[in-house]
Rosetta silent file (secondary structure, phi, psi, omega in degrees, C-alpha in Angstrom):
SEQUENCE: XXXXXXXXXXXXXXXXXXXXXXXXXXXXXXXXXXXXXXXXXXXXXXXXXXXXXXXXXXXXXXXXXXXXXXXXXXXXXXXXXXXXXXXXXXXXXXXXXXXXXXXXXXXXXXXXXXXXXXXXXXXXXXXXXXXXXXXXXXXXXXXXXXXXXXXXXXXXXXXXXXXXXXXXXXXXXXXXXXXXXXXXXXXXXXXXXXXXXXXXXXXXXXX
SCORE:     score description
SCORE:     0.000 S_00000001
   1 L     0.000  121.795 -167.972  -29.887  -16.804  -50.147 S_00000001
   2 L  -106.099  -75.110  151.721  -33.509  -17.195  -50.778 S_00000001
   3 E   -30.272  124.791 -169.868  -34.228  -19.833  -48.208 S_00000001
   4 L  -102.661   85.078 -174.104  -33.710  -19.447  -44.514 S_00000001
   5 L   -67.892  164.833 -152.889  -33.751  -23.293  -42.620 S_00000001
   6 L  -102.453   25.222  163.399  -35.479  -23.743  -39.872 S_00000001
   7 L    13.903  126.108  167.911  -33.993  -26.114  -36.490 S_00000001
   8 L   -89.345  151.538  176.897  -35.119  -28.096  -33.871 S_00000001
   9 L   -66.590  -72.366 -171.760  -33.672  -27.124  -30.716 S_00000001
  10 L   -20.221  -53.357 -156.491  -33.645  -30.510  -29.410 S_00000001
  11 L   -96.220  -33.502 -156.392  -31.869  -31.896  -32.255 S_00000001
  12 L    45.934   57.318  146.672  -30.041  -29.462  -33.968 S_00000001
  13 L  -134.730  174.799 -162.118  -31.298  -30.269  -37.249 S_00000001
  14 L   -68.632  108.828  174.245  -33.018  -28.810  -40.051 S_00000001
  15 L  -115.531    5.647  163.449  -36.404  -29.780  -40.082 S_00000001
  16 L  -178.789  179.144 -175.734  -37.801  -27.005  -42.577 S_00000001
  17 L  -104.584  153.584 -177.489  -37.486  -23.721  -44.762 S_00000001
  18 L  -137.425  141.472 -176.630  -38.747  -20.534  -44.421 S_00000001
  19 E  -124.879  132.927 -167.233  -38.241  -18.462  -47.830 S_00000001
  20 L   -84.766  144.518 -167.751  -37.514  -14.972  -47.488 S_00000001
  21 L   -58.649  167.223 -175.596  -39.960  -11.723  -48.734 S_00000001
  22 H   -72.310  -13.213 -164.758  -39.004   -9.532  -51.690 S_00000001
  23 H   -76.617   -6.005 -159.450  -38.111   -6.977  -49.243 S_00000001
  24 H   -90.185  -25.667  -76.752  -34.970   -8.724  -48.075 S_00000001
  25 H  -138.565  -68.981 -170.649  -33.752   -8.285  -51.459 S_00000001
  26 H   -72.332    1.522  152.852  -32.557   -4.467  -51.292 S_00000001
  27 H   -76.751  -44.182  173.244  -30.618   -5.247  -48.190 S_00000001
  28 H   -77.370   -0.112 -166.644  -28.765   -7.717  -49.447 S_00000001
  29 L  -112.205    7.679  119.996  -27.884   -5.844  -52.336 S_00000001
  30 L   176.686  -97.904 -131.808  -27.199   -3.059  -50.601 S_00000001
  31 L   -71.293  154.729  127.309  -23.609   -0.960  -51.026 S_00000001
  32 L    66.773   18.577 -167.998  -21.521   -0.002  -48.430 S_00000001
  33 L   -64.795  -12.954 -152.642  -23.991   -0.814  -45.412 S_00000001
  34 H   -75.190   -8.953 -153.148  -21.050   -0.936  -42.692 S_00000001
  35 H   -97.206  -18.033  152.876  -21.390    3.254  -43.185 S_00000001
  36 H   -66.456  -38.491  167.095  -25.062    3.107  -42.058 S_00000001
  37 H   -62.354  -52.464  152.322  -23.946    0.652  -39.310 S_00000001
  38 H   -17.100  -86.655  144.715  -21.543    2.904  -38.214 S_00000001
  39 H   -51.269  -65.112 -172.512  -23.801    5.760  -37.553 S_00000001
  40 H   -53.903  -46.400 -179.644  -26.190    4.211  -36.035 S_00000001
  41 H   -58.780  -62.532  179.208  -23.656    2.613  -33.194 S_00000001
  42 H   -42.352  -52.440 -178.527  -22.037    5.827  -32.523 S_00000001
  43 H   -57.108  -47.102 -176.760  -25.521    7.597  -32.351 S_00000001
  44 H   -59.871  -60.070 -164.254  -27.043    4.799  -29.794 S_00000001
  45 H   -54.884  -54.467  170.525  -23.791    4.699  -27.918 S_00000001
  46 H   -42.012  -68.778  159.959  -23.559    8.736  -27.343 S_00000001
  47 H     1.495  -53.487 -133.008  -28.007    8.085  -26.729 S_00000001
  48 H   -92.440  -27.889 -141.813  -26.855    5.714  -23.575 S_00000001
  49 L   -85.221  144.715 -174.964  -24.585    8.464  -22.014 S_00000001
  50 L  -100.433  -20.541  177.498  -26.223   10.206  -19.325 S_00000001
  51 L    74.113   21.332  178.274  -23.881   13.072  -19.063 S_00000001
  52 L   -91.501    0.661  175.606  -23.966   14.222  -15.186 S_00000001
  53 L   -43.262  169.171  -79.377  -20.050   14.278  -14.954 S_00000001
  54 L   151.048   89.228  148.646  -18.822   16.911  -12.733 S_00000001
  55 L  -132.115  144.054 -178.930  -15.999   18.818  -12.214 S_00000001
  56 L   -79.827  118.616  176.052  -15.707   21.826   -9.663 S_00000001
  57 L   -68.710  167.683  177.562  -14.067   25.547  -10.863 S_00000001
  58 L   -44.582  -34.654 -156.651  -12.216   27.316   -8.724 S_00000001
  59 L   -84.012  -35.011 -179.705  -15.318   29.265   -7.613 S_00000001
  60 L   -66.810  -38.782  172.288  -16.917   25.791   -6.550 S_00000001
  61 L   -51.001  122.701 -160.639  -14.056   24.467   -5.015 S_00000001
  62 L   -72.860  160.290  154.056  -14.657   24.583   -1.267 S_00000001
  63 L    98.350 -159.059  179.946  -12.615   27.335    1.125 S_00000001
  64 L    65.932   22.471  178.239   -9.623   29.622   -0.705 S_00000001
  65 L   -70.417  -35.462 -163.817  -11.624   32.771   -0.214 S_00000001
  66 L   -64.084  144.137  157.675   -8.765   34.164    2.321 S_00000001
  67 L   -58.152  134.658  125.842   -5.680   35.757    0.369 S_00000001
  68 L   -15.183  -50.719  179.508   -2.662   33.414    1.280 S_00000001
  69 L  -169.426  161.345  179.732   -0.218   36.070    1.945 S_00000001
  70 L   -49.569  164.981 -162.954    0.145   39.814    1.041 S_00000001
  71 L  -105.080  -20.516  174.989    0.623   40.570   -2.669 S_00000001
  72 L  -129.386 -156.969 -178.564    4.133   42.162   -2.075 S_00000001
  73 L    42.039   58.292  137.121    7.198   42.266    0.534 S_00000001
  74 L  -120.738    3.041 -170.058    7.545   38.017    1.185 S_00000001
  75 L    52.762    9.045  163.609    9.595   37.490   -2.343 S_00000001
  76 L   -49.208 -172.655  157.240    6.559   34.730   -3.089 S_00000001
  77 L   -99.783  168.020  153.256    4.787   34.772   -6.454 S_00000001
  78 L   -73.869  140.918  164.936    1.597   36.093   -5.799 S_00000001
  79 L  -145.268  167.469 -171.111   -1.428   34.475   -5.360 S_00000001
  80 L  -142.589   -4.667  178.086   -5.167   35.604   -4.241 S_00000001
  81 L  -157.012  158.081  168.625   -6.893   32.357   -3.455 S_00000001
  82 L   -83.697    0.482 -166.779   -5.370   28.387   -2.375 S_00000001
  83 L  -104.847    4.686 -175.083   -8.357   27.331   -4.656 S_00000001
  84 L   -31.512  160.677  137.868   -6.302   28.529   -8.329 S_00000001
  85 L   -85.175   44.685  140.362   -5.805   25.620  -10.470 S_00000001
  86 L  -108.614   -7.477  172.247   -2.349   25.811  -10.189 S_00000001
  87 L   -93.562  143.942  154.921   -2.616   24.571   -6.796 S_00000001
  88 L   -20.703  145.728  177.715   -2.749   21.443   -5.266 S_00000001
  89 L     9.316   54.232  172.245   -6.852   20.305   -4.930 S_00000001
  90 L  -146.075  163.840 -132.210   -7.782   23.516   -6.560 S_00000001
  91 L   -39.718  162.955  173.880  -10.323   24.278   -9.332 S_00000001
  92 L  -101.341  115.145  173.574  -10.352   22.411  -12.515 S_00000001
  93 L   -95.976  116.686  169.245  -10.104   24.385  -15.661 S_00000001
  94 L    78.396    5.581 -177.030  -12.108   23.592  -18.603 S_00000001
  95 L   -53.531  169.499  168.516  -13.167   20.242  -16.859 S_00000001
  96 L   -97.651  141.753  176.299  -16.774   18.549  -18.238 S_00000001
  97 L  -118.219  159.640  169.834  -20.096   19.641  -16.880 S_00000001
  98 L   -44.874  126.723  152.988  -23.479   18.270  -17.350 S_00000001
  99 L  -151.168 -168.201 -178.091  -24.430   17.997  -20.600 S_00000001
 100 L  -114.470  146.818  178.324  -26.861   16.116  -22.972 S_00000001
 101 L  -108.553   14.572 -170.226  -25.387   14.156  -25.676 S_00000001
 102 L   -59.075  134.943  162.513  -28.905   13.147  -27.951 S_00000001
 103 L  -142.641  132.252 -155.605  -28.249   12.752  -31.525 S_00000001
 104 L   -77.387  104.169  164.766  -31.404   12.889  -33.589 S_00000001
 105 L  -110.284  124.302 -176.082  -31.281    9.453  -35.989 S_00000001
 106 L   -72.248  111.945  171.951  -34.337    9.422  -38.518 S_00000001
 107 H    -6.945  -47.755  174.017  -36.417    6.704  -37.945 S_00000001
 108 H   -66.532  -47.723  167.492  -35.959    5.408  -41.435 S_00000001
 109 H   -63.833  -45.287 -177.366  -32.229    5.062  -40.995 S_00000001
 110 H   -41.338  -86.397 -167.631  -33.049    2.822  -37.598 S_00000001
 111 H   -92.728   55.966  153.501  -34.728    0.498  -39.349 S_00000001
 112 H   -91.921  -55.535  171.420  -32.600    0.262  -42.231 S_00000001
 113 H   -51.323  -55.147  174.202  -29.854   -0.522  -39.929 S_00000001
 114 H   -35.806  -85.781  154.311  -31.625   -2.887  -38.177 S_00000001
 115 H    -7.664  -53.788 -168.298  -32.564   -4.567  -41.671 S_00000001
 116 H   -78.786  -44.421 -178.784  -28.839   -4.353  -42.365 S_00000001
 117 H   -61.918  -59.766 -174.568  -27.468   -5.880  -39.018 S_00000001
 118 H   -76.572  -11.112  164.674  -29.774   -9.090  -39.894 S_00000001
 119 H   -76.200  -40.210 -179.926  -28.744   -9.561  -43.287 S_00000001
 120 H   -54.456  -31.830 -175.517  -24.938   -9.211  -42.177 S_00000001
 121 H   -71.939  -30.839  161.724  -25.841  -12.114  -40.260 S_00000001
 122 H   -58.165  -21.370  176.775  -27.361  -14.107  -42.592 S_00000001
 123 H   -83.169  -43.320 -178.714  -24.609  -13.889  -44.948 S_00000001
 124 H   -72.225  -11.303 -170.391  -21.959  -14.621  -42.461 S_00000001
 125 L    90.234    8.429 -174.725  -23.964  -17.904  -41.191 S_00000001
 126 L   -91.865   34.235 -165.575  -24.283  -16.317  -37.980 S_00000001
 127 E  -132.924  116.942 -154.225  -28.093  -16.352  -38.070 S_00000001
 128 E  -137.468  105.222  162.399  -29.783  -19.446  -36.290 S_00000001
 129 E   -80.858  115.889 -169.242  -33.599  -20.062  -36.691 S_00000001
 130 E  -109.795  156.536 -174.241  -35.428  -22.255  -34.315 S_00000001
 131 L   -95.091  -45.543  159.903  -38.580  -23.602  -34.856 S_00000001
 132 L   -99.431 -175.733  111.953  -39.898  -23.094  -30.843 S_00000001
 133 L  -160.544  111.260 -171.663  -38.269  -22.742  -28.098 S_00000001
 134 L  -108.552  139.785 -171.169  -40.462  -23.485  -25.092 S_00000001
 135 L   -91.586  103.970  174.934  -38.277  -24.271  -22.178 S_00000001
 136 L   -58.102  -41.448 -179.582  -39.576  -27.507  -19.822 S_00000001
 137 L   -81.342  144.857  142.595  -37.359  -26.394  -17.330 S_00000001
 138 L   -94.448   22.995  171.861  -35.948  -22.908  -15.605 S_00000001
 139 L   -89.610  125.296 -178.880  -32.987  -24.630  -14.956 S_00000001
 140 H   -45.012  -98.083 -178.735  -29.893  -23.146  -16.170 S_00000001
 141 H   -12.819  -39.076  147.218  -28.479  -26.116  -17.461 S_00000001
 142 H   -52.991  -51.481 -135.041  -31.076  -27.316  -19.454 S_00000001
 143 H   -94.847  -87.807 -164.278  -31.620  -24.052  -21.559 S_00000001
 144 H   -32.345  -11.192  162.267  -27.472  -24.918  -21.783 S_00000001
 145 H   -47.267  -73.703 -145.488  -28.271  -28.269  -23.297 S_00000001
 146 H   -67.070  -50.475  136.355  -30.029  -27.051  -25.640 S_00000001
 147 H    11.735  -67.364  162.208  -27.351  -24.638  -26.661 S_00000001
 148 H   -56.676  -47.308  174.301  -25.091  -27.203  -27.286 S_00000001
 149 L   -42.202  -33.147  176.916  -27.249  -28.816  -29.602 S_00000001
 150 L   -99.182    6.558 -166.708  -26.834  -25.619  -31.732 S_00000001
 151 L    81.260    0.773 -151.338  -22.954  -25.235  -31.076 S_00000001
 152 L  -112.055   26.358  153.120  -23.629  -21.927  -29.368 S_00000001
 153 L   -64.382  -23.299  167.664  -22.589  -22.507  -25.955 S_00000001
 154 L  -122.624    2.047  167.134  -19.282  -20.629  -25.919 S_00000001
 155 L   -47.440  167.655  134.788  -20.674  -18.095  -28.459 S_00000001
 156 L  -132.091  120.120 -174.575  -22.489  -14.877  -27.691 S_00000001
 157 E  -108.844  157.289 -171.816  -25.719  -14.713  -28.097 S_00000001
 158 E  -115.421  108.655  173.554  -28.810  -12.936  -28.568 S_00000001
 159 E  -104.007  150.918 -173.886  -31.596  -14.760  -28.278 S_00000001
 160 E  -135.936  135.162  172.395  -35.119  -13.211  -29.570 S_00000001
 161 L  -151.939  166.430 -166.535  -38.689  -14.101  -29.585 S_00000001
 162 L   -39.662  -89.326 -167.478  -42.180  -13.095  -29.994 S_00000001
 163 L  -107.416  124.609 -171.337  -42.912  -12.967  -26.248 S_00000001
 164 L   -71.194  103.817  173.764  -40.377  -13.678  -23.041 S_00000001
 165 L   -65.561  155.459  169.924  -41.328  -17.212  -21.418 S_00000001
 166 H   -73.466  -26.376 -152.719  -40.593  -16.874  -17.819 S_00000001
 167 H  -101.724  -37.463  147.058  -38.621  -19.988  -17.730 S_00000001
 168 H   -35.097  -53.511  175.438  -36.726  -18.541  -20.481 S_00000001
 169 H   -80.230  -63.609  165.717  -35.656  -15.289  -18.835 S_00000001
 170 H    -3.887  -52.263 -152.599  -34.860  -17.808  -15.265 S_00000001
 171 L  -117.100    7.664  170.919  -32.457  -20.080  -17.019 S_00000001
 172 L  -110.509  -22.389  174.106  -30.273  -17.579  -19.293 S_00000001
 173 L   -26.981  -39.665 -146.528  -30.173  -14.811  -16.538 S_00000001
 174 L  -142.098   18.208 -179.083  -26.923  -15.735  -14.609 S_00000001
 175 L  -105.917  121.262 -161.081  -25.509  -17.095  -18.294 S_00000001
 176 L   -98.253  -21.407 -166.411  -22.883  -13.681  -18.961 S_00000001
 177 L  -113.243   54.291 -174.549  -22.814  -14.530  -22.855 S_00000001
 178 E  -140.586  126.646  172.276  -26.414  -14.970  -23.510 S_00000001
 179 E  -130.436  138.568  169.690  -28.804  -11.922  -23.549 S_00000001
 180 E  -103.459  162.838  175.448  -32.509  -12.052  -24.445 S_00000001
 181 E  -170.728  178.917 -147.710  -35.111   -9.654  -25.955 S_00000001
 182 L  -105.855  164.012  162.378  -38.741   -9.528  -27.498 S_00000001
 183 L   -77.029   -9.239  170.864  -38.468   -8.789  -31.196 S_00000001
 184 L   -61.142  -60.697 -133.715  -40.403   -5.243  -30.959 S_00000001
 185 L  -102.569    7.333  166.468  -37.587   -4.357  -29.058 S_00000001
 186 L   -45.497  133.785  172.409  -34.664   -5.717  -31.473 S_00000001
 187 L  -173.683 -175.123 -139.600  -32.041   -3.123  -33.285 S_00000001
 188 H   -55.143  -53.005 -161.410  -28.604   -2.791  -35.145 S_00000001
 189 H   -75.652   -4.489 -173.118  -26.668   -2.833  -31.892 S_00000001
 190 H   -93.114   -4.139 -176.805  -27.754   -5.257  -29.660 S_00000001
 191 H  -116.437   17.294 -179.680  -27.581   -7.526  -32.767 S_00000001
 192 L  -113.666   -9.672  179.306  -24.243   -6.611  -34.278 S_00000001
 193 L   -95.353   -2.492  156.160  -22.567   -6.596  -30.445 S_00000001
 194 L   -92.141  169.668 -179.593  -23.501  -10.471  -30.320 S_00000001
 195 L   -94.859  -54.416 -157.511  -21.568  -13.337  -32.410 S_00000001
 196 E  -110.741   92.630  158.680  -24.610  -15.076  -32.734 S_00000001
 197 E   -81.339  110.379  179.929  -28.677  -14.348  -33.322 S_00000001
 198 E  -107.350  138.060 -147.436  -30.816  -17.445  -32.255 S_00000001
 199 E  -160.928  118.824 -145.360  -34.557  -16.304  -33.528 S_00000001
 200 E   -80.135  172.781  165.935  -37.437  -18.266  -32.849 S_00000001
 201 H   -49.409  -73.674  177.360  -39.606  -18.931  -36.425 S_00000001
 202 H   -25.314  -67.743 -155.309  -42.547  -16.879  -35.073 S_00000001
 203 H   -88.451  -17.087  166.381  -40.602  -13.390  -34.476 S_00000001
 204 H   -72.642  -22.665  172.382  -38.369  -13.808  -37.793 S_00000001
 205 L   -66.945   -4.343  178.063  -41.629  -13.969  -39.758 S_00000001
 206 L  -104.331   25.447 -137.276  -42.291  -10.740  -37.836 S_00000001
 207 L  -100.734    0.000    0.000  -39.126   -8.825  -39.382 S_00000001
């Protein structure tokens, strides 16, 4: 696919082409990308984790300092504290503590992935270039018009553009399958965890 067409919102038709740079060329061609794709999700998702779970050891767990009961003559088992983990609401063995989970992805691989994520789309047809889209309105329902117009109304989508109109972020906000973002701040996963990337002209010429 050398040509990318171009859409009016309004309309939902094609009203021009945008023909893609030699660079797109070694993406589509190539091998084996889902293994780059891969990595990269796994790396971001571990990235996101903040890691303060918690669990208390015996020694944290409050009270059980006291013996229970003498270590011989009562025919018990023995015990030396109520806070054991063999007891009821006592310590946790081997439980998770804070930790950090950062895994170092090289810069190069990002945006190769990236690169990779927007080609899968183009190939599947899941890639929808508008030529503006200036909102008259903050009204949900308008920006849901327009939507229609592209078929993408029960999709989910990520729409991206140069710069975030206010009226823009207003009327997709309280829409659960629609998420926006600037193209600066575009990457593999936010565009491989949508169905759909709607991409104004401006910020795909900025790939």
């Amino acid at each position: 696919m050398n040509k990318i067409p171009i859409v009016d919102i309004l309309t939902g038709k094609v009203v021009e082409e945008v023909e893609l740079s030699d660079k797109w060329k070694k993406y589509f061609d190539y091998k084996h990308p889902e293994f780059v794709l891969h990595e990269y999700v796994t790396t971001y998702l571990a990235n996101q984790r903040q890691g303060t779970h918690s669990t208390k050891t015996r020694a944290e767990v409050r009270g059980g300092g006291r013996k229970p009961w003498p270590q011989k003559h009562t025919g018990r088992a023995r015990h030396g504290s109520i806070r054991s983990p063999l007891w009821r609401k006592g310590g946790v063995v081997f439980g998770p503590k804070p930790r950090d989970y950062y895994v170092r992805f090289p810069k190069r691989k990002k945006v190769l992935a990236k690169y990779l994520s927007i080609t899968d789309k183009i190939k599947n047809g899941n890639l929808i270039v508008v030529k503006e889209l200036k909102l008259d309105s903050h009204k949900t329902k308008n920006f849901l018009s327009l939507l229609k117009n592209l078929n993408l109304d029960s999709k989910k989508i990520l729409v991206v553009d140069k710069t975030l109109d206010e009226k823009l972020k207003l009327a997709s906000r309280n829409l659960e399958n629609v998420e926006i973002c600037r193209i600066q701040d575009i990457n593999a996963y936010l565009v491989l965890k949508h169905n759909k990337l709607l991409i104004t002209k401006e910020a795909f010429l900025c790939l």
